[in-house]
Amino acid sequence: MKLLEQIEKWAVETPDQTAFVWRDAKITYKQLKEDSDALAHWISSEYPDDRSPIMVYGHMQPEMIINFLGCVKAGHAYIPVDLSIPADRVQRIAESSGAKLLLSGAEVTVTDLPVRITSEDNLKDIFFTHKGNTPNPEHAVKGDENFYIIYTSGSTGNPKGVQITYNCLVSFTKWAVEDFNLQTGQVFLNQAPFSFDLSVMDIYPSLVTGGTLWAIDKDMIARPKDLFASLEQSDIQVWTSTPSFAEMCLMEASFSESMLPNMKTFLFCGEVLPNEVARKLIERFPKAAIMNTYGPTEATVAVTGIHVTEEVLDQYKSLPVGYCKSDCRLLIMKEDGTIAPDGEKGEIVIVGPSVSVGYLGSPELTEKVFTMIDGERAYKTGDAGYVENGLLFYNGRLDFQIKLHGYRMELEEIEHHLRACSYVEGAVVVPIKKGEKYDYLLAVVVPGEHSFEKEFKLTSAIKKELNERLPNYMIPRKFMYQSSIPMTPNGKVDRKKLLSEVTA
């Protein structure tokens, strides 16, 4: 598959087909090609001998997609940065990535960034003045060159830039289109922020099949009335989200086949799909296929998939995450480094062309989890699981990294920032489960000196500081105050004891 050529084909075959819709804004495939060509031409003229990654800042504006394609046509990887990411984190991404340029689809509120900022108005001027110019196709990202870099949570308090190459993305997109039986011209839900790699699951499968991306933003999600009004207008056929988002939608009685009569496929990734959520979806959307998938950002969105039928629901209380895509392999490694037999639990290791080339500018971190097996790239996921008859079953994290509402995070990173707060002496973050999946984060805090008379005022002050350092989804929902943190005999935090105390 020639990814960019496949997307451009629709600008010729169906130029007036809508490629992307967000509220009242939309772009056609013709506009997508013209504007991304103009942008790529401008980037190549401004940075002729440079291939550094380019930050793309915004939320769900159509310009985001134009900017992504403009970057890669000019030979630069893009780094998606959502509006919700705090200034401190944006600053660290800018510094660690070596980016020289930031393309903005929205107002940039972060000051003193070490990059050149191209505003929304600047972009409109570029689209106009460079219209009709086409970039040199030889300059476009190809092979093992980086296509995008997504920053994920890092245990040192610094986010890690996962490098996904052109070949990685082609491998994923080809598999998704074929295995999920995606058709030409379908409408895809685009709900995940672009800085979350779940968004890749709908962006490129939609664009290569001439589909329409229907974007739902965070303000709509916060106002259910607006959310369901938008869904009702959408005629979505391919739904991509975390199970949590679908579970929230299921609370609305009208969320069913009558609201979305042409729904064909549900694609779930990012966290555990509970059996009861899948069952309710089958009841509400009897003609749609429910696909459960699994994969870390480091292996390009997802590498396994299974069609969850009523038979599968009856057979497995905890659902399997699927069969591995044909060009990759799964190995289950025991602690002694040997491969576990069928049915035995161990660490999930992914081998094949979906695997990232590593973390940008972090050779030591890369060396810890990326390796070569039989001449192919391999990634040690840190996830526990087992394989039975070719089916992968996921059993949670081996370390302190978790997925909460689809967002992956390192508990140590949150603890690192908590301990840096003015009124905190010590802190441990405990993820609290509801059923099979994590429901919220609890911060157990040893407070420092403060003059607050009430605990809730202390909590508000700590949360205010955290808001400047972490995205909202990483901030603990509940706080508990103690005089000390339990320790194990070897001087480590006794997390098991702490968990039993807080859940007793």
PDB file of C-alpha atoms in Angstrom, residues 207-315:
ATOM      1  CA  LEU A 207      -8.596   8.429   4.597  1.00  0.00           C
ATOM      2  CA  VAL A 208      -7.256   5.486   2.553  1.00  0.00           C
ATOM      3  CA  THR A 209     -10.810   4.203   1.924  1.00  0.00           C
ATOM      4  CA  GLY A 210     -12.207   7.623   0.961  1.00  0.00           C
ATOM      5  CA  GLY A 211     -14.252   7.812   4.158  1.00  0.00           C
ATOM      6  CA  THR A 212     -15.486  10.741   6.252  1.00  0.00           C
ATOM      7  CA  LEU A 213     -14.107  11.412   9.735  1.00  0.00           C
ATOM      8  CA  TRP A 214     -16.849  12.755  12.034  1.00  0.00           C
ATOM      9  CA  ALA A 215     -15.131  14.528  14.932  1.00  0.00           C
ATOM     10  CA  ILE A 216     -16.565  14.748  18.446  1.00  0.00           C
ATOM     11  CA  ASP A 217     -14.708  17.206  20.695  1.00  0.00           C
ATOM     12  CA  LYS A 218     -14.220  17.298  24.465  1.00  0.00           C
ATOM     13  CA  ASP A 219     -16.842  20.040  24.960  1.00  0.00           C
ATOM     14  CA  MET A 220     -19.496  17.879  23.265  1.00  0.00           C
ATOM     15  CA  ILE A 221     -18.536  14.923  25.455  1.00  0.00           C
ATOM     16  CA  ALA A 222     -18.977  17.158  28.529  1.00  0.00           C
ATOM     17  CA  ARG A 223     -22.506  18.045  27.321  1.00  0.00           C
ATOM     18  CA  PRO A 224     -24.374  14.800  26.551  1.00  0.00           C
ATOM     19  CA  LYS A 225     -27.209  16.687  24.828  1.00  0.00           C
ATOM     20  CA  ASP A 226     -24.727  18.094  22.267  1.00  0.00           C
ATOM     21  CA  LEU A 227     -22.961  14.739  21.940  1.00  0.00           C
ATOM     22  CA  PHE A 228     -26.098  12.769  21.086  1.00  0.00           C
ATOM     23  CA  ALA A 229     -27.402  15.526  18.789  1.00  0.00           C
ATOM     24  CA  SER A 230     -24.141  15.277  16.833  1.00  0.00           C
ATOM     25  CA  LEU A 231     -24.239  11.461  16.741  1.00  0.00           C
ATOM     26  CA  GLU A 232     -27.820  11.588  15.471  1.00  0.00           C
ATOM     27  CA  GLN A 233     -26.742  13.738  12.507  1.00  0.00           C
ATOM     28  CA  SER A 234     -23.602  11.722  11.765  1.00  0.00           C
ATOM     29  CA  ASP A 235     -24.753   8.415  10.233  1.00  0.00           C
ATOM     30  CA  ILE A 236     -21.566   6.832  11.638  1.00  0.00           C
ATOM     31  CA  GLN A 237     -20.811   3.363  10.288  1.00  0.00           C
ATOM     32  CA  VAL A 238     -17.436   2.694  11.941  1.00  0.00           C
ATOM     33  CA  TRP A 239     -17.140   3.487  15.647  1.00  0.00           C
ATOM     34  CA  THR A 240     -13.660   3.813  17.192  1.00  0.00           C
ATOM     35  CA  SER A 241     -13.336   4.528  20.915  1.00  0.00           C
ATOM     36  CA  THR A 242     -12.321   3.169  24.277  1.00  0.00           C
ATOM     37  CA  PRO A 243     -14.882   0.850  25.902  1.00  0.00           C
ATOM     38  CA  SER A 244     -15.408   3.531  28.595  1.00  0.00           C
ATOM     39  CA  PHE A 245     -16.724   6.037  26.048  1.00  0.00           C
ATOM     40  CA  ALA A 246     -19.176   3.486  24.616  1.00  0.00           C
ATOM     41  CA  GLU A 247     -20.230   2.559  28.163  1.00  0.00           C
ATOM     42  CA  MET A 248     -21.002   6.229  28.837  1.00  0.00           C
ATOM     43  CA  CYS A 249     -23.071   6.425  25.622  1.00  0.00           C
ATOM     44  CA  LEU A 250     -25.010   3.294  26.621  1.00  0.00           C
ATOM     45  CA  MET A 251     -26.390   5.219  29.611  1.00  0.00           C
ATOM     46  CA  GLU A 252     -28.530   7.107  27.056  1.00  0.00           C
ATOM     47  CA  ALA A 253     -31.533   4.906  26.184  1.00  0.00           C
ATOM     48  CA  SER A 254     -31.747   6.279  22.629  1.00  0.00           C
ATOM     49  CA  PHE A 255     -28.148   5.230  21.856  1.00  0.00           C
ATOM     50  CA  SER A 256     -29.120   2.340  19.614  1.00  0.00           C
ATOM     51  CA  GLU A 257     -29.766   1.277  16.035  1.00  0.00           C
ATOM     52  CA  SER A 258     -32.525   3.907  15.779  1.00  0.00           C
ATOM     53  CA  MET A 259     -29.940   6.671  16.386  1.00  0.00           C
ATOM     54  CA  LEU A 260     -27.260   5.128  14.131  1.00  0.00           C
ATOM     55  CA  PRO A 261     -29.131   2.865  11.681  1.00  0.00           C
ATOM     56  CA  ASN A 262     -26.120   2.140   9.436  1.00  0.00           C
ATOM     57  CA  MET A 263     -23.651   1.225  12.186  1.00  0.00           C
ATOM     58  CA  LYS A 264     -21.516  -1.609  10.837  1.00  0.00           C
ATOM     59  CA  THR A 265     -18.404  -1.941  13.017  1.00  0.00           C
ATOM     60  CA  PHE A 266     -17.356  -1.092  16.573  1.00  0.00           C
ATOM     61  CA  LEU A 267     -13.563  -0.985  17.027  1.00  0.00           C
ATOM     62  CA  PHE A 268     -12.380  -1.002  20.638  1.00  0.00           C
ATOM     63  CA  CYS A 269      -8.856  -0.458  21.888  1.00  0.00           C
ATOM     64  CA  GLY A 270      -7.076   1.250  24.763  1.00  0.00           C
ATOM     65  CA  GLU A 271      -8.450  -0.708  27.723  1.00  0.00           C
ATOM     66  CA  VAL A 272     -10.323  -3.858  28.741  1.00  0.00           C
ATOM     67  CA  LEU A 273     -13.681  -4.380  26.993  1.00  0.00           C
ATOM     68  CA  PRO A 274     -16.031  -5.652  29.732  1.00  0.00           C
ATOM     69  CA  ASN A 275     -18.253  -8.582  28.760  1.00  0.00           C
ATOM     70  CA  GLU A 276     -21.430  -6.741  29.816  1.00  0.00           C
ATOM     71  CA  VAL A 277     -20.619  -3.665  27.667  1.00  0.00           C
ATOM     72  CA  ALA A 278     -20.143  -5.841  24.566  1.00  0.00           C
ATOM     73  CA  ARG A 279     -23.388  -7.678  25.352  1.00  0.00           C
ATOM     74  CA  LYS A 280     -25.377  -4.421  25.632  1.00  0.00           C
ATOM     75  CA  LEU A 281     -23.923  -3.197  22.328  1.00  0.00           C
ATOM     76  CA  ILE A 282     -24.992  -6.400  20.564  1.00  0.00           C
ATOM     77  CA  GLU A 283     -28.519  -5.913  21.978  1.00  0.00           C
ATOM     78  CA  ARG A 284     -28.675  -2.257  20.866  1.00  0.00           C
ATOM     79  CA  PHE A 285     -26.888  -2.743  17.509  1.00  0.00           C
ATOM     80  CA  PRO A 286     -27.703  -6.314  16.390  1.00  0.00           C
ATOM     81  CA  LYS A 287     -26.382  -5.782  12.826  1.00  0.00           C
ATOM     82  CA  ALA A 288     -22.994  -4.361  13.887  1.00  0.00           C
ATOM     83  CA  ALA A 289     -19.754  -6.310  14.444  1.00  0.00           C
ATOM     84  CA  ILE A 290     -17.988  -5.713  17.776  1.00  0.00           C
ATOM     85  CA  MET A 291     -14.190  -5.929  17.412  1.00  0.00           C
ATOM     86  CA  ASN A 292     -11.957  -6.141  20.485  1.00  0.00           C
ATOM     87  CA  THR A 293      -8.305  -5.239  19.846  1.00  0.00           C
ATOM     88  CA  TYR A 294      -5.052  -4.864  21.759  1.00  0.00           C
ATOM     89  CA  GLY A 295      -1.788  -3.038  21.248  1.00  0.00           C
ATOM     90  CA  PRO A 296       0.524  -0.481  22.856  1.00  0.00           C
ATOM     91  CA  THR A 297       1.497   2.840  21.228  1.00  0.00           C
ATOM     92  CA  GLU A 298       4.959   1.297  20.652  1.00  0.00           C
ATOM     93  CA  ALA A 299       3.456  -1.282  18.264  1.00  0.00           C
ATOM     94  CA  THR A 300       1.301   1.135  16.220  1.00  0.00           C
ATOM     95  CA  VAL A 301      -2.183   1.209  17.761  1.00  0.00           C
ATOM     96  CA  ALA A 302      -3.172  -2.493  17.750  1.00  0.00           C
ATOM     97  CA  VAL A 303      -1.763  -5.874  16.725  1.00  0.00           C
ATOM     98  CA  THR A 304      -4.592  -8.261  17.670  1.00  0.00           C
ATOM     99  CA  GLY A 305      -8.311  -8.425  16.983  1.00  0.00           C
ATOM    100  CA  ILE A 306     -11.352 -10.628  17.521  1.00  0.00           C
ATOM    101  CA  HIS A 307     -14.988 -10.384  16.442  1.00  0.00           C
ATOM    102  CA  VAL A 308     -16.909 -10.553  19.734  1.00  0.00           C
ATOM    103  CA  THR A 309     -20.065 -12.575  19.072  1.00  0.00           C
ATOM    104  CA  GLU A 310     -22.660 -13.879  21.532  1.00  0.00           C
ATOM    105  CA  GLU A 311     -20.837 -17.234  21.426  1.00  0.00           C
ATOM    106  CA  VAL A 312     -17.585 -15.508  22.482  1.00  0.00           C
ATOM    107  CA  LEU A 313     -19.435 -13.665  25.284  1.00  0.00           C
ATOM    108  CA  ASP A 314     -20.934 -16.926  26.555  1.00  0.00           C
ATOM    109  CA  GLN A 315     -17.592 -18.730  26.389  1.00  0.00           C
TER     110      GLN A 315
END
